Amino acid sequence: MNERLNGINVFVQAVEAGSFSAAAARLHQTRSAVAKSIARLEERLGVRLFHRTTRSQNLTEAGQSYYERCVRALAELDAGEACIGTGRSEPTGRLRISVPVLFGRQFVAPLMMDLAQRYPQLTIDISFNDRVVDLLDEGFDLGLRVGPLPNSSSLAARHLGQQRMLICGAPSYLQAHGEPNNLQEVSGHAGILYSRGRVVKEWTVCTPDGRTHDLLPQQRMLVDDLQVIADATARGMGLAWLPCWLIAPYVKRGELKVLFDCGEMEASQMHLVWPHTPYMPAKLRVAIDTLLEVTPIYLASAEENPALPLPATHIRQRKDKPTTRS
């Protein structure tokens, strides 16, 4: 019976992944193992499930009918296991998570390591990728998305917060070149700028009344990696416009100083998303609860987060004399 269910799962994964190779990657098997499992299933059923050529793989009529029934059967099994799992005190099974590379490495991975150590029966499978993955197509249980979410009836979501952008500089740079007293003066300083595809990202500042304007300091260095920008800024090469969660460790070590809190960027909303299900497995619930508890701390404003102190004069300047583009 176990081999029979395994063959069905391999078949469904092969259909949804689009190829035996992609299914093998999902299942952590070899392509040969997937092909043999499908062949045994076809032999047992006495029908061909796929039309296979060197370039394509398509379901036969019998394969399509069998696939639809298999999906319903596996969904019922998942729902049954999830219903039972919600009553367990300890999460078990494999949890597949997709996260952005930098934020995932710095914050999500350590939290998931803690969960794996706390729950020995829980297996954590993390994919670091800055593209928007299809959770259903690619078999993920949970994803972290940056940016506004499109409407979706197949996904559930929880809002984590909006990452704040800060203008910062190293004490060595500020000692040599002086601190900007207001946002207009930032444009006269050297900047370590984010650039991709020859497009330089301007620094967007959100004022308390909700208006925004852009700054562009002198180009000292152009980079398409935020971690490198933070490192270059800490070495005193210029000012930078970076997410609060990224520079917090540098500030704590005294390597960077926060100059201006640029506010929450609408394009930088963070959400947890997962395939909609009537029953939430314990493994998914504990991961969501952990991320909801901890992540907002990293997204706190410079004034609310003691690890990111703003000079009092700059807080007053930002609140009382907002600078906006005419």
Coordinates of C-alpha atoms in Angstrom, one line a residue, residues 193-202 216 219 222:
L193 CA 23.9 53.2 -5.1
Y194 CA 21.9 50.2 -6.1
S195 CA 22.0 49.7 -9.9
R196 CA 20.7 46.9 -12.1
G197 CA 20.6 46.8 -15.8
R198 CA 22.2 50.2 -16.0
V199 CA 19.2 51.7 -14.1
V200 CA 20.2 53.5 -10.9
K201 CA 17.7 53.4 -8.1
E202 CA 16.9 56.8 -6.6
L216 CA 20.2 61.0 -5.9
Q219 CA 27.7 58.3 -7.7
L222 CA 27.1 51.2 -8.2

